[in-house]
Amino acid sequence: MTASSDRQALGRSRLTPATRTGLSIAAAVSLYGISFGALSVASGLTLWQTVALSALLFSGGSQFAFIGVLAAGGTGAAALGASTLLSARNTIYAVQMKAMFDPTGWRRLVSAQLTIDESAANAMSQTDPAERRRGFWVTGIAVYLGWNLATVVGALLGDFVAEPEALGLDGAVVAAFLGLLWPRLRAREPWALAVLAALVTVLTMPLLPAGVPVLLAAVVAAAWGLLWRPRSSGTRTEVPTAEAEGARR
Amino acid sequence: MTLWTWVLIACAAVYLTKIAGYLVPGSWLEHPLVGRISGLMTVALLASLVAMNTASGDDGVVLDARLGALAAAAVALLLRAPFLVVVLAGAGAAAGLRAFGLG
């Protein structure tokens, strides 16, 4: 997107490309927050614990991991471990956001909270510095508001759902995780690792406490990274980056 | 510890993973292995969560309507359906299979 086409886009609409992308991502992701709210309550969390996870933790994958481990009968410690490990990628996003527009003071504290897959991906898919900043903030704020609103709606509706399984909410979570994983499976290596991690998980589930197989999968990934290095030094192309995902959107 | 304690610790821990990226010197994360393992870990954790949420049960592994949800989601993803449609496909498949008394 060149500066001139940016101006043309501005002429047609008051919303820039980064803003429009951010709002449409937020619309889709926010609705998915309904299933989080409903499933969280179904997993045994109270309405306020569910609200706290969306407002304070605010990282979809980690939130589903937290309640997923608990729903599968795991301990609070296992839920904490899975949720924190799954947020490790946010650290990498944060470094990339810092490199792009280095927020300082209170903006840094707020931008940290808003650093998630969607805001980082939108920011990284833009080329203009102002659009990058706008993409990050619009996506982050819109997803934050929508996600939290949807969480409350889902949690309240969930209270009236006697059997969440009848609505297929557990199937929705399976599909959501596959949907999060899917964009990363665009090369042979991540496919092989994903199959191995899934196998290790299923094979160790009968042997280990619930939630622990997820942590074992993280160990498998670390060992994989240490044992097999990409042939050309310094390349990260075998695992699709968030930047590539952002470009795809 | 109560569930509330774990919820709040998890919130703090995830915020730390986020703010850490803004606080560390950029040069620290320039080592290729750090980015590589982080990317691999995301793939492995998500794949493990797919497996766990598909097959978890009281006695280890249980195969039920969630397997149908996984298949429906995969088909939706192959057809390049939007994320929301993928999630609805999973829910619909699981609910549909159960309505027919399967799983």
XYZ file of C-alpha atoms in Angstrom:
352
model
C 0.000 0.000 0.000
C 1.628 3.203 -1.126
C 1.058 6.597 0.395
C -0.903 7.726 -2.675
C -3.250 4.736 -2.596
C -3.636 5.384 1.125
C -4.836 8.873 0.308
C -7.210 7.490 -2.327
C -8.596 5.088 0.236
C -9.001 7.987 2.622
C -10.871 9.864 -0.079
C -13.378 7.046 -0.492
C -13.873 6.413 3.160
C -12.884 8.061 6.386
C -11.644 4.699 7.580
C -8.109 3.689 6.591
C -7.287 0.098 5.515
C -5.759 -0.687 8.909
C -8.897 0.559 10.658
C -11.246 -1.423 8.423
C -9.196 -4.615 8.820
C -9.095 -4.102 12.562
C -12.840 -3.619 12.865
C -13.686 -6.670 10.750
C -11.262 -8.846 12.711
C -12.823 -7.523 15.911
C -16.347 -8.341 14.714
C -15.433 -11.974 13.998
C -13.263 -12.536 17.050
C -15.698 -10.852 19.415
C -18.528 -13.232 18.519
C -16.174 -16.054 19.332
C -15.988 -14.527 22.826
C -19.578 -15.673 23.340
C -18.423 -19.278 23.250
C -15.629 -18.434 25.671
C -18.077 -16.908 28.144
C -20.503 -19.812 27.877
C -17.814 -22.481 28.057
C -16.021 -20.793 30.950
C -19.196 -20.884 33.033
C -19.807 -24.467 31.898
C -16.251 -25.313 33.026
C -17.163 -24.316 36.582
C -15.974 -20.698 36.730
C -18.276 -18.013 38.096
C -19.500 -15.074 36.006
C -16.988 -12.737 37.663
C -14.076 -15.149 37.249
C -15.010 -15.391 33.565
C -15.195 -11.587 33.281
C -11.830 -11.267 35.048
C -10.169 -13.623 32.550
C -11.411 -11.589 29.570
C -10.728 -8.173 31.128
C -7.405 -8.879 32.869
C -5.860 -11.850 31.052
C -7.189 -10.955 27.580
C -5.523 -13.504 25.314
C -8.014 -15.845 23.634
C -5.804 -18.905 23.289
C -4.588 -18.618 26.886
C -8.120 -18.100 28.205
C -9.386 -21.199 26.406
C -6.324 -23.106 27.595
C -7.026 -22.060 31.197
C -10.667 -23.157 31.191
C -9.897 -26.113 28.895
C -7.473 -27.618 31.393
C -9.935 -27.074 34.252
C -12.820 -28.543 32.208
C -10.707 -31.616 31.497
C -10.250 -32.036 35.265
C -6.793 -30.435 35.515
C -5.452 -28.541 38.521
C -5.248 -24.747 38.822
C -1.464 -25.011 38.531
C -1.715 -26.943 35.263
C -4.233 -24.386 33.953
C -1.862 -21.550 34.899
C 1.070 -23.300 33.192
C -0.790 -23.955 29.944
C -2.229 -20.437 29.833
C 1.140 -18.759 30.485
C 3.080 -20.933 28.040
C 0.515 -20.261 25.343
C 1.071 -16.542 25.875
C 4.816 -16.837 25.224
C 4.262 -15.750 21.628
C 2.813 -12.467 22.911
C 6.306 -11.644 24.183
C 7.614 -11.934 20.644
C 4.751 -9.773 19.324
C 5.517 -7.185 22.010
C 9.131 -6.994 20.895
C 7.986 -6.481 17.296
C 5.524 -3.746 18.353
C 8.285 -2.091 20.358
C 10.492 -2.102 17.268
C 7.678 -0.560 15.193
C 6.381 2.254 17.356
C 7.915 1.888 20.835
C 5.085 3.151 23.053
C 6.260 4.830 26.266
C 4.772 5.687 29.662
C 1.139 4.708 30.256
C 0.733 3.855 26.557
C 3.302 1.085 27.004
C 1.327 -0.402 29.923
C -1.919 -0.299 27.916
C -0.359 -1.564 24.686
C 1.052 -4.558 26.580
C -2.487 -5.519 27.631
C -3.691 -5.136 24.018
C -0.828 -7.195 22.533
C -2.537 -10.273 21.069
C -2.467 -12.255 17.801
C -4.959 -9.994 16.039
C -3.568 -6.560 16.970
C 0.010 -7.637 16.257
C -0.926 -9.309 12.963
C -2.790 -6.221 11.716
C 0.053 -3.903 12.731
C 2.637 -6.106 11.031
C 0.608 -6.395 7.827
C 0.742 -2.596 7.357
C 3.721 -0.830 5.810
C 3.039 2.817 6.648
C 4.265 3.669 10.197
C 1.071 5.585 11.060
C -1.061 2.728 9.729
C 0.912 0.227 11.798
C 0.255 2.187 14.966
C -3.392 2.695 13.991
C -3.794 -0.981 13.066
C -2.483 -2.047 16.455
C -4.586 0.345 18.540
C -7.851 0.030 16.549
C -7.677 -3.776 16.524
C -6.579 -4.009 20.139
C -9.240 -1.650 21.501
C -12.067 -2.975 19.275
C -11.293 -6.609 20.108
C -10.963 -5.721 23.805
C -14.399 -4.052 23.942
C -16.127 -6.639 21.738
C -14.490 -9.620 23.420
C -15.424 -8.478 26.911
C -19.002 -7.635 25.936
C -19.375 -11.009 24.194
C -17.884 -12.790 27.212
C -20.569 -11.342 29.489
C -23.322 -12.256 26.999
C -21.957 -15.798 26.629
C -21.526 -16.257 30.365
C -25.084 -15.082 31.067
C -26.602 -17.179 28.269
C -24.469 -20.089 29.408
C -26.229 -19.977 32.770
C -29.461 -20.860 31.017
C -27.916 -23.622 28.949
C -28.517 -26.826 30.870
C -26.356 -28.930 28.574
C -23.664 -26.951 26.753
C -22.747 -30.112 24.830
C -26.196 -30.141 23.222
C -25.288 -26.830 21.562
C -21.965 -28.299 20.502
C -19.958 -25.738 22.478
C -17.209 -28.282 23.139
C -17.085 -28.884 19.390
C -16.799 -25.112 18.895
C -13.678 -25.030 21.060
C -12.078 -27.927 19.174
C -12.820 -26.071 15.920
C -11.486 -22.778 17.320
C -8.156 -24.311 18.319
C -7.841 -25.964 14.913
C -8.654 -22.586 13.362
C -5.903 -20.917 15.399
C -3.425 -23.647 14.495
C -4.339 -23.877 10.799
C -2.574 -20.731 9.483
C 0.678 -21.989 11.020
C 0.536 -25.293 9.112
C 1.819 -24.022 5.802
C 5.103 -25.934 5.704
C 6.200 -29.520 6.293
C 7.979 -28.828 9.585
C 5.068 -27.328 11.553
C 2.811 -30.101 10.206
C 5.206 -32.776 11.467
C 5.550 -31.067 14.839
C 1.774 -30.584 15.170
C 1.140 -34.282 14.481
C 3.862 -35.276 16.957
C 2.509 -32.918 19.639
C -1.048 -34.217 19.134
C 0.182 -37.832 19.306
C 2.220 -37.198 22.466
C -0.837 -35.542 24.006
C -3.300 -38.342 23.192
C -0.846 -41.084 24.172
C 0.035 -39.492 27.535
C -3.492 -38.349 28.470
C -4.383 -41.678 30.132
C -1.077 -41.667 32.036
C -0.628 -38.068 33.218
C -2.838 -35.629 35.178
C -5.151 -33.579 32.936
C -3.396 -30.580 31.409
C 0.116 -31.938 31.884
C 0.299 -33.415 28.350
C 0.003 -29.826 27.057
C 3.125 -28.861 28.973
C 4.831 -31.993 27.646
C 4.038 -30.795 24.114
C 5.875 -27.536 24.914
C 8.920 -29.543 26.016
C 8.714 -31.514 22.750
C 8.727 -28.210 20.821
C 11.764 -26.897 22.714
C 13.659 -30.160 22.134
C 12.663 -30.073 18.465
C 14.040 -26.552 18.132
C 17.300 -27.462 19.827
C 17.826 -30.701 17.856
C 16.826 -29.540 14.387
C 18.063 -26.204 13.135
C 16.983 -24.741 9.802
C 19.665 -25.465 7.203
C 20.198 -21.824 6.290
C 21.227 -19.967 9.439
C 18.977 -17.285 10.846
C 15.874 -18.128 8.846
C 12.517 -18.414 10.545
C 10.542 -19.041 7.397
C 9.745 -22.685 8.171
C 7.377 -21.603 10.901
C 5.035 -18.993 9.444
C 5.394 -15.730 11.315
C 2.548 -13.582 12.494
C 3.604 -11.188 9.764
C 2.812 -13.774 7.116
C -0.541 -14.432 8.775
C -1.305 -10.760 8.847
C -0.486 -10.492 5.151
C -2.851 -13.378 4.464
C -5.707 -11.535 6.096
C -5.538 -22.236 46.754
C -8.963 -21.167 45.551
C -9.923 -20.925 41.885
C -9.968 -17.127 42.233
C -6.283 -17.171 43.222
C -5.359 -19.179 40.133
C -7.432 -16.877 37.913
C -5.647 -13.779 39.209
C -2.177 -15.383 39.072
C -2.882 -16.436 35.462
C -3.919 -12.858 34.589
C -0.726 -11.469 36.134
C 1.449 -14.115 34.458
C 0.046 -13.428 30.991
C 0.423 -9.663 31.481
C 4.070 -10.277 32.417
C 4.631 -12.246 29.192
C 3.262 -9.234 27.284
C 5.013 -6.372 29.107
C 8.292 -8.349 29.090
C 8.541 -7.909 25.342
C 8.370 -4.123 25.690
C 10.963 -4.103 28.478
C 13.747 -6.365 27.220
C 16.420 -4.877 24.975
C 15.650 -5.843 21.389
C 19.112 -7.351 20.941
C 18.301 -10.079 23.468
C 15.733 -11.636 21.164
C 17.772 -11.364 18.007
C 19.164 -14.878 18.512
C 17.430 -16.991 15.840
C 16.878 -19.913 18.229
C 14.625 -17.829 20.517
C 12.263 -16.881 17.715
C 12.379 -20.390 16.327
C 11.488 -22.178 19.569
C 8.762 -19.621 20.282
C 7.173 -20.323 16.901
C 7.524 -24.092 17.323
C 6.059 -23.926 20.826
C 2.964 -22.110 19.588
C 2.375 -24.839 16.971
C 2.953 -27.666 19.470
C 0.775 -26.105 22.193
C -2.109 -25.414 19.834
C -1.889 -28.929 18.337
C -1.841 -30.384 21.849
C -4.877 -28.296 22.830
C -6.729 -29.488 19.730
C -5.957 -33.103 20.694
C -6.778 -32.607 24.380
C -10.084 -30.865 23.763
C -11.055 -33.426 21.118
C -10.343 -36.546 23.154
C -10.366 -35.645 26.863
C -12.536 -37.738 29.129
C -12.833 -38.922 32.710
C -10.848 -42.089 32.003
C -8.157 -40.692 29.732
C -9.119 -40.722 26.056
C -12.745 -40.590 24.859
C -13.752 -40.435 21.187
C -17.173 -38.865 20.611
C -19.019 -36.156 18.637
C -16.023 -33.821 19.110
C -14.203 -35.915 16.483
C -16.967 -34.904 14.058
C -16.477 -31.280 15.098
C -12.761 -31.581 14.324
C -13.498 -33.025 10.867
C -16.119 -30.367 10.099
C -13.719 -27.610 11.151
C -10.969 -29.064 8.952
C -13.317 -29.122 5.957
C -14.368 -25.514 6.651
C -10.705 -24.478 6.870
C -9.859 -26.298 3.617
C -12.698 -24.328 2.003
C -11.058 -21.141 3.400
C -14.074 -20.326 5.541
C -13.749 -17.387 7.947
C -12.791 -18.157 11.545
C -16.344 -17.679 12.822
C -17.750 -20.112 10.232
C -15.120 -22.667 11.278
C -16.203 -22.359 14.915
C -19.891 -22.627 13.960
C -19.141 -25.676 11.788
C -17.520 -27.347 14.795
C -20.460 -26.514 17.057
C -22.992 -27.567 14.424
C -21.290 -30.891 13.772
C -21.038 -31.766 17.464
C -24.629 -30.689 18.168
C -25.904 -32.435 15.029
C -24.184 -35.730 15.773
C -25.556 -35.673 19.335
C -29.053 -34.877 18.062
C -28.815 -38.116 16.066
C -27.685 -39.945 19.178
C -24.047 -40.271 18.148
C -21.319 -39.424 20.675
